PDB file of C-alpha atoms in Angstrom:
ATOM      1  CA  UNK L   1     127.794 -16.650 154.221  1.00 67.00           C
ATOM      2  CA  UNK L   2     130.185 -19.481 153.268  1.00 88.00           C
ATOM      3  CA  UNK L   3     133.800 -19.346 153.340  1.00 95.00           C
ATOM      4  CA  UNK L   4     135.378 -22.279 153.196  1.00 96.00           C
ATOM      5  CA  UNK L   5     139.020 -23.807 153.820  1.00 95.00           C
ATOM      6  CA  UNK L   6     139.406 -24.012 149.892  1.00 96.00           C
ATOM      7  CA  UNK L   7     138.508 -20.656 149.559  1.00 97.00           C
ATOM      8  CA  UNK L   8     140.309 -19.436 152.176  1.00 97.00           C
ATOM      9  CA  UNK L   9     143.395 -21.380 151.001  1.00 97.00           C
ATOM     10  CA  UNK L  10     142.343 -19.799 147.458  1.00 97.00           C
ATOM     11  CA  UNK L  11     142.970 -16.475 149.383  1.00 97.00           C
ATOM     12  CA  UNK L  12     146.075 -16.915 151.039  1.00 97.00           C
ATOM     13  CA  UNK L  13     148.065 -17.975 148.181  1.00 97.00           C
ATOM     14  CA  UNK L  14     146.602 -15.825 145.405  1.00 97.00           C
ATOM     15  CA  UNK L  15     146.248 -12.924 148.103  1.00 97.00           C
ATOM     16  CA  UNK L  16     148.524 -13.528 150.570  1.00 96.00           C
ATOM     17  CA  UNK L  17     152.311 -13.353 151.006  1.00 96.00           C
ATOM     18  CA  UNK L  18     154.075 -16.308 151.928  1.00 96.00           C
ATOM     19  CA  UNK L  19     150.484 -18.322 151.807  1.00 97.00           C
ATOM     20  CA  UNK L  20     149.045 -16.578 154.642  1.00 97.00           C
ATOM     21  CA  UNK L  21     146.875 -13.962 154.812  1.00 97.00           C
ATOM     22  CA  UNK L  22     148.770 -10.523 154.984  1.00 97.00           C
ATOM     23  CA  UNK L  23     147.695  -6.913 156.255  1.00 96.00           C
ATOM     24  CA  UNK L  24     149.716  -5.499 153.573  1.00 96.00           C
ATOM     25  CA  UNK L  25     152.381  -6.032 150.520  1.00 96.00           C
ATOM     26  CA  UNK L  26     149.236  -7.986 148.748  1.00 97.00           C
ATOM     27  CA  UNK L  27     149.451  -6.561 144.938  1.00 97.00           C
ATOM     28  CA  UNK L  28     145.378  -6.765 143.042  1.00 97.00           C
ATOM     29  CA  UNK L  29     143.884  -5.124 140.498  1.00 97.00           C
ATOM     30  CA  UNK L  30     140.821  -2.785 140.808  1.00 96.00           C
ATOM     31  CA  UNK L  31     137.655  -3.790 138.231  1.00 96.00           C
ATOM     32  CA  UNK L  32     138.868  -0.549 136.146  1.00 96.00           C
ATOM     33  CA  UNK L  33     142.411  -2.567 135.178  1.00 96.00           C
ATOM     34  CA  UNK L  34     144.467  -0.168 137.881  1.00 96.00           C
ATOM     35  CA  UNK L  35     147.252  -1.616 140.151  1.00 96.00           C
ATOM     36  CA  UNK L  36     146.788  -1.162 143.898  1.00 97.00           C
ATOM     37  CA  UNK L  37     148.940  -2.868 147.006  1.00 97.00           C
ATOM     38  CA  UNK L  38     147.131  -3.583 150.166  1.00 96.00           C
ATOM     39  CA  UNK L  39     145.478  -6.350 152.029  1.00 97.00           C
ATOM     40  CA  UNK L  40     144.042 -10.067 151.810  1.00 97.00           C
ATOM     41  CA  UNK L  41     140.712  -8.312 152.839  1.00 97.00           C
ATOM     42  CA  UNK L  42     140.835  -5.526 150.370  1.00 97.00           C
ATOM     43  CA  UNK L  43     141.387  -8.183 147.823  1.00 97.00           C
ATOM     44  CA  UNK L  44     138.550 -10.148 149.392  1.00 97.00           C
ATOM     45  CA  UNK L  45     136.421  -6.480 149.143  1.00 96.00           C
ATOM     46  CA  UNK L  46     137.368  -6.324 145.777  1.00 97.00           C
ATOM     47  CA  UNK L  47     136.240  -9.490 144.799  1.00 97.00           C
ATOM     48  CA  UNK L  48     132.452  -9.321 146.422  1.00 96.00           C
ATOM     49  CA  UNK L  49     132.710  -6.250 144.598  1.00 96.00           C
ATOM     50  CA  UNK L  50     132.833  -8.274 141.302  1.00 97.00           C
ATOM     51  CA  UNK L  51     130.446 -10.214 142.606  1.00 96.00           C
ATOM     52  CA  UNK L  52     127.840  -7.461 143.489  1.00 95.00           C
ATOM     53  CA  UNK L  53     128.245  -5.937 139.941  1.00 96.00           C
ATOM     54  CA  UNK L  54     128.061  -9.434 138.290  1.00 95.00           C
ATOM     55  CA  UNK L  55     128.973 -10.840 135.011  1.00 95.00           C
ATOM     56  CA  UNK L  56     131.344  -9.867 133.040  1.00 96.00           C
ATOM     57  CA  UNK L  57     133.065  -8.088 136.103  1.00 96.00           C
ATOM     58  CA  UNK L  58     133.264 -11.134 137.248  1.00 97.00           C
ATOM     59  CA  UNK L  59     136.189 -12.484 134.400  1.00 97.00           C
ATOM     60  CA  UNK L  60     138.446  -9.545 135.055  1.00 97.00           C
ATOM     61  CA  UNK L  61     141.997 -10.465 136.898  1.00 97.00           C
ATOM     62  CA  UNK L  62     141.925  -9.077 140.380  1.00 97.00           C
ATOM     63  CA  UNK L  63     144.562 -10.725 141.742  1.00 97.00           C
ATOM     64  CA  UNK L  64     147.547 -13.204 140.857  1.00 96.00           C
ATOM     65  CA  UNK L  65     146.036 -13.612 137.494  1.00 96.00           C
ATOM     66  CA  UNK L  66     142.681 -14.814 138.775  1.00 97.00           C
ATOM     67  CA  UNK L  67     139.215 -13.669 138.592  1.00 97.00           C
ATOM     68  CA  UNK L  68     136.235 -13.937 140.914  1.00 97.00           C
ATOM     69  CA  UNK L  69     135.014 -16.668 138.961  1.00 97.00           C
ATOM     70  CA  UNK L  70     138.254 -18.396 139.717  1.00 97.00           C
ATOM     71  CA  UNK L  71     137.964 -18.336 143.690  1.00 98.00           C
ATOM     72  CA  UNK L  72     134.112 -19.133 143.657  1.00 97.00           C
ATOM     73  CA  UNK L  73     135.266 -22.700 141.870  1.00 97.00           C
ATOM     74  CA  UNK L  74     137.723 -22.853 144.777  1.00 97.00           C
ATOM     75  CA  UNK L  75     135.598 -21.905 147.659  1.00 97.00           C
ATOM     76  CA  UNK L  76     133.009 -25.054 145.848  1.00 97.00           C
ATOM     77  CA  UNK L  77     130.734 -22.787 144.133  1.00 97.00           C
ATOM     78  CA  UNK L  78     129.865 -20.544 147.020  1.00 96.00           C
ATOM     79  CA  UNK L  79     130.176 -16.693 146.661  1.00 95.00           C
ATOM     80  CA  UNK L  80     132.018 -14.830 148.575  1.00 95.00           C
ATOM     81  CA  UNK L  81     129.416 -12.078 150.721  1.00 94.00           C
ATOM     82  CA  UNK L  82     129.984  -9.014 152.808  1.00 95.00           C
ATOM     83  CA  UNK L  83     130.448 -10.717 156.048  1.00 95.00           C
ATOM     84  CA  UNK L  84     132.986 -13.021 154.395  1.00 96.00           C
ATOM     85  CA  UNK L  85     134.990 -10.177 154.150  1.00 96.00           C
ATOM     86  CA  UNK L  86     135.068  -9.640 157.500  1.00 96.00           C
ATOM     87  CA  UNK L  87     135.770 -13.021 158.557  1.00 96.00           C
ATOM     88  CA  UNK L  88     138.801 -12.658 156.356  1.00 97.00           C
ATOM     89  CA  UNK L  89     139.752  -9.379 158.278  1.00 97.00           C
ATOM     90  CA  UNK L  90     139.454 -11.560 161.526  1.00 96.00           C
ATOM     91  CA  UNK L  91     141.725 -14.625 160.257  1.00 95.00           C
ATOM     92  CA  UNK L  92     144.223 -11.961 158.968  1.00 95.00           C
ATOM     93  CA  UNK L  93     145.143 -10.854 162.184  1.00 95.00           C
ATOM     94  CA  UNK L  94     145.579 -14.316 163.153  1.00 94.00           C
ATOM     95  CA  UNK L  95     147.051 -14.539 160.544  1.00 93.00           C
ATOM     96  CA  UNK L  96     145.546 -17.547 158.684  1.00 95.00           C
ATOM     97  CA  UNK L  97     147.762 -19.809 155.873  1.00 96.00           C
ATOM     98  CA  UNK L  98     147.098 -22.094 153.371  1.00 95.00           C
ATOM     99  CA  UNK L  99     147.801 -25.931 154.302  1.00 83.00           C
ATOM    100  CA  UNK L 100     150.079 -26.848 151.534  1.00 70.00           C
ATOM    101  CA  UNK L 101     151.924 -29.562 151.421  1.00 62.00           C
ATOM    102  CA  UNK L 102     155.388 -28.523 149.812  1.00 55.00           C
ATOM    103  CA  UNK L 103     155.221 -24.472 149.799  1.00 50.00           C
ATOM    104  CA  UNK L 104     156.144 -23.536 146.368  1.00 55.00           C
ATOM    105  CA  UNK L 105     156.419 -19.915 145.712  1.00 59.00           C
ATOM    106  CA  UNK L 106     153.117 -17.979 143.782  1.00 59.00           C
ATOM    107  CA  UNK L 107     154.583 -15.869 141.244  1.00 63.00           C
ATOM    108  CA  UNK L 108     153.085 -12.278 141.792  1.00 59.00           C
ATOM    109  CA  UNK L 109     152.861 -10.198 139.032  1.00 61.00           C
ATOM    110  CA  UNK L 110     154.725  -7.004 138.914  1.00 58.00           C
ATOM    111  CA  UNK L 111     152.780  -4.254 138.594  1.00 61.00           C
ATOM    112  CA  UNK L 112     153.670  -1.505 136.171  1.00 58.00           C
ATOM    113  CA  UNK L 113     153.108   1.696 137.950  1.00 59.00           C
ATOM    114  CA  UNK L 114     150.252   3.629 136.147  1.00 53.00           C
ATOM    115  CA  UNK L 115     149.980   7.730 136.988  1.00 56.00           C
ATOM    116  CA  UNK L 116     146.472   8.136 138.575  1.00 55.00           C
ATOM    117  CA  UNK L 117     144.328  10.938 139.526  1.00 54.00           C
ATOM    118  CA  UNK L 118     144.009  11.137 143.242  1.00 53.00           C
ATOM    119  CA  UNK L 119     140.700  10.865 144.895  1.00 47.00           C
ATOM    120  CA  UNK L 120     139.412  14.070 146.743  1.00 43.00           C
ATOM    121  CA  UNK L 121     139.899  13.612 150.357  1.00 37.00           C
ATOM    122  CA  UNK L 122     136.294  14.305 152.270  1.00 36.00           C
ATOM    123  CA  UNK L 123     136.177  16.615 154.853  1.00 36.00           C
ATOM    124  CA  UNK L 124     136.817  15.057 158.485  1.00 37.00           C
ATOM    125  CA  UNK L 125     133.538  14.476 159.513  1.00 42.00           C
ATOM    126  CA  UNK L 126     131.970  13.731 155.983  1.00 54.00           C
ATOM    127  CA  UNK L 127     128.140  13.513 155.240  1.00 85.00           C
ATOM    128  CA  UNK L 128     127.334  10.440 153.041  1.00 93.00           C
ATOM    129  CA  UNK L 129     126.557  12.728 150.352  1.00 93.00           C
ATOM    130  CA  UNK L 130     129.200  14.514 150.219  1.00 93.00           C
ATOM    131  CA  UNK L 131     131.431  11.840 150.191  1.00 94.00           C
ATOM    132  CA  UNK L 132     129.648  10.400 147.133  1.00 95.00           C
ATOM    133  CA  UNK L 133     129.622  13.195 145.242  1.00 94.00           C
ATOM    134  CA  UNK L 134     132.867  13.572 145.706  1.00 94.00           C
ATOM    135  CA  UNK L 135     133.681  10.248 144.120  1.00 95.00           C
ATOM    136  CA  UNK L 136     131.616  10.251 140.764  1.00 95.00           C
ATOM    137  CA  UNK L 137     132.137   8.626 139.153  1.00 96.00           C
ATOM    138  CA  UNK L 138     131.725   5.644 141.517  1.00 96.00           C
ATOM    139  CA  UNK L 139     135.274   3.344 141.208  1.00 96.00           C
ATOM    140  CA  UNK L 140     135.272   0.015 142.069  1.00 96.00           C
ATOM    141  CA  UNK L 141     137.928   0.650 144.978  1.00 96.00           C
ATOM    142  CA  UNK L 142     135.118   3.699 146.075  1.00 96.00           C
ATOM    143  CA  UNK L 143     132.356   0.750 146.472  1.00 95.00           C
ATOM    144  CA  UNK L 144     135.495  -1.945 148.344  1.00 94.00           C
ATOM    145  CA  UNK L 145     135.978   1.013 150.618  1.00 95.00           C
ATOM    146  CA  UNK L 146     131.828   1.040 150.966  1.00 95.00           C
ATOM    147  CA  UNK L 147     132.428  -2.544 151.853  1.00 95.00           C
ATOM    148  CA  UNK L 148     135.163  -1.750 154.664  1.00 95.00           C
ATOM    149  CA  UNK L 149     133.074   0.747 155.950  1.00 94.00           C
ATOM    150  CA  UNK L 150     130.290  -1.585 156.219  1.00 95.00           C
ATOM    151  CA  UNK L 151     132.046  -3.527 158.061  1.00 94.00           C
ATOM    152  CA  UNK L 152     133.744  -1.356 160.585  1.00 94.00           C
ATOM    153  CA  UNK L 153     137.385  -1.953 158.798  1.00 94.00           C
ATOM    154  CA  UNK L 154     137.042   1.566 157.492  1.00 92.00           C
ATOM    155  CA  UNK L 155     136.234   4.730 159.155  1.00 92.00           C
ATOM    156  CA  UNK L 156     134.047   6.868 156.052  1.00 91.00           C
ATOM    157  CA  UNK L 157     133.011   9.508 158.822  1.00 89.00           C
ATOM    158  CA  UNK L 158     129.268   7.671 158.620  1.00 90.00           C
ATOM    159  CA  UNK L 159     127.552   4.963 159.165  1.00 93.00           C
ATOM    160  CA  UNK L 160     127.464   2.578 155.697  1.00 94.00           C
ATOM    161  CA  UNK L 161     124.578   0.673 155.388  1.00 94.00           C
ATOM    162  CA  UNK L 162     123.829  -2.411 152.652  1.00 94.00           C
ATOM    163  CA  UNK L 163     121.617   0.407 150.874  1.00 94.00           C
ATOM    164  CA  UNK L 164     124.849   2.666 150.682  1.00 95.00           C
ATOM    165  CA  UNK L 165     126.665  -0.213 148.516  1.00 95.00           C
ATOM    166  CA  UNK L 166     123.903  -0.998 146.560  1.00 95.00           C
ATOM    167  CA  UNK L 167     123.567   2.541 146.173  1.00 95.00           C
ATOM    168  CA  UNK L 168     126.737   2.636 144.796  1.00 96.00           C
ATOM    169  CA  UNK L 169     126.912  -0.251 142.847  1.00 96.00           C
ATOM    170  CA  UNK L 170     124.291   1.754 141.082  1.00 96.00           C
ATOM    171  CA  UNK L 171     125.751   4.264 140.304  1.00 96.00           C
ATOM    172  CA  UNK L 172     128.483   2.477 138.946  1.00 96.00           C
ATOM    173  CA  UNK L 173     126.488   0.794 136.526  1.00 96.00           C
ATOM    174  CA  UNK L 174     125.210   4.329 135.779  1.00 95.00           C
ATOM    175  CA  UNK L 175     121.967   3.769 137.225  1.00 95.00           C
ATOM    176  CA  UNK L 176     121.519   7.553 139.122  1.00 94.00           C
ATOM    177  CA  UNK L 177     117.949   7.432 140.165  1.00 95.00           C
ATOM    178  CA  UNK L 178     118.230   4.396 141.954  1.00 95.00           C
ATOM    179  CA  UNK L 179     121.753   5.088 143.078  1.00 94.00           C
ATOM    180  CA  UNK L 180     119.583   8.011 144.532  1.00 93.00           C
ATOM    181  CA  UNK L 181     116.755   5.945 145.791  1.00 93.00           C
ATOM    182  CA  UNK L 182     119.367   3.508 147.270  1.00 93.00           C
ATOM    183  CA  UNK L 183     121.430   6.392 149.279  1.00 92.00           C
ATOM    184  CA  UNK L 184     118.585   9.154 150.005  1.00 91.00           C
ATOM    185  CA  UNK L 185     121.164  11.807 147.828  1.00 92.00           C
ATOM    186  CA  UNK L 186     120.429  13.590 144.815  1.00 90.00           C
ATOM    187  CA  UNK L 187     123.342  13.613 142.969  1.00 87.00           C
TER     188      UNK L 187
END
């Protein structure tokens, strides 16, 4: 678990508004090419996610132009983990921002709205199983949310555990017997 102040300064100006770390109005991309507005720490979600799935998802623009690749150089060749996230979601609510010497304002690309299909909403109370057969196939914003939920940022209806991610990191990569073995469903 290393974040440091260049990759938290990474963060707050290629995620952030105003170089700080926002709780909203933060446009990224998902690791299927699809526009979403939210958080520094879904952006920060979104890029362990890259980083979980590995190369090549690692190249694709995610935010402000920039890859994963791109914030692991800033944050001096560390990767960003799963508790990093959540010391993001802690210095947001402080919030934390960049120290730059003259501000000078991050262009922020403008996303061109792109009709989606909406997700199934799970029951109240879901059971993990439901829930992820309800999402196949696995998104990249299904495992971020994974991510959140690990963490406590997110309420899934369940308990996520690391094997739930990896789980569905499998299944992403189309990889259903051990996204089975990983979750304990039989999807």
């Amino acid at each position: 678990m290393t974040l440091t102040d260049g990759g938290k300064n990474w963060l707050a100006i290629n995620a952030g508004v105003n170089n700080c770390f926002a709780s909203s109005g933060v446009s990224y991309k998902d690791l299927e090419g699809n526009w979403h507005t939210g958080s520094t720490t879904d952006v920060a979600a979104m890029l362990v996610v890259a980083a979980l799935l590995g190369h090549p998802y690692t190249t694709y623009e995610i935010v402000n132009g920039k890859s994963y690749e791109d914030f692991k150089s800033a944050n001096g060749g560390y990767d960003l983990d799963i508790d990093d996230v959540g010391t993001v979601y802690e210095e947001q609510k402080k919030p934390y921002c960049a120290a730059v010497a003259t501000p000078t304002p991050t262009p922020t690309p403008t996303p061109t709205p792109v009709p989606t299909t909406p997700t199934p909403t799970p029951t109240p109370t879901p059971v993990k199983c439901d829930w992820f057969s309800a999402h196949m196939p696995i998104k990249s914003v299904d495992i971020m949310d994974l991510v959140e939920g690990y963490l406590g940022i997110r309420d899934l209806g369940w308990s996520v555990t690391a094997m739930d991610i990896m789980g569905a990191v499998a299944y992403y990569l189309d990889n259903k017997s051990e996204g089975n073995a990983l979750t304990g469903c039989s999807l």
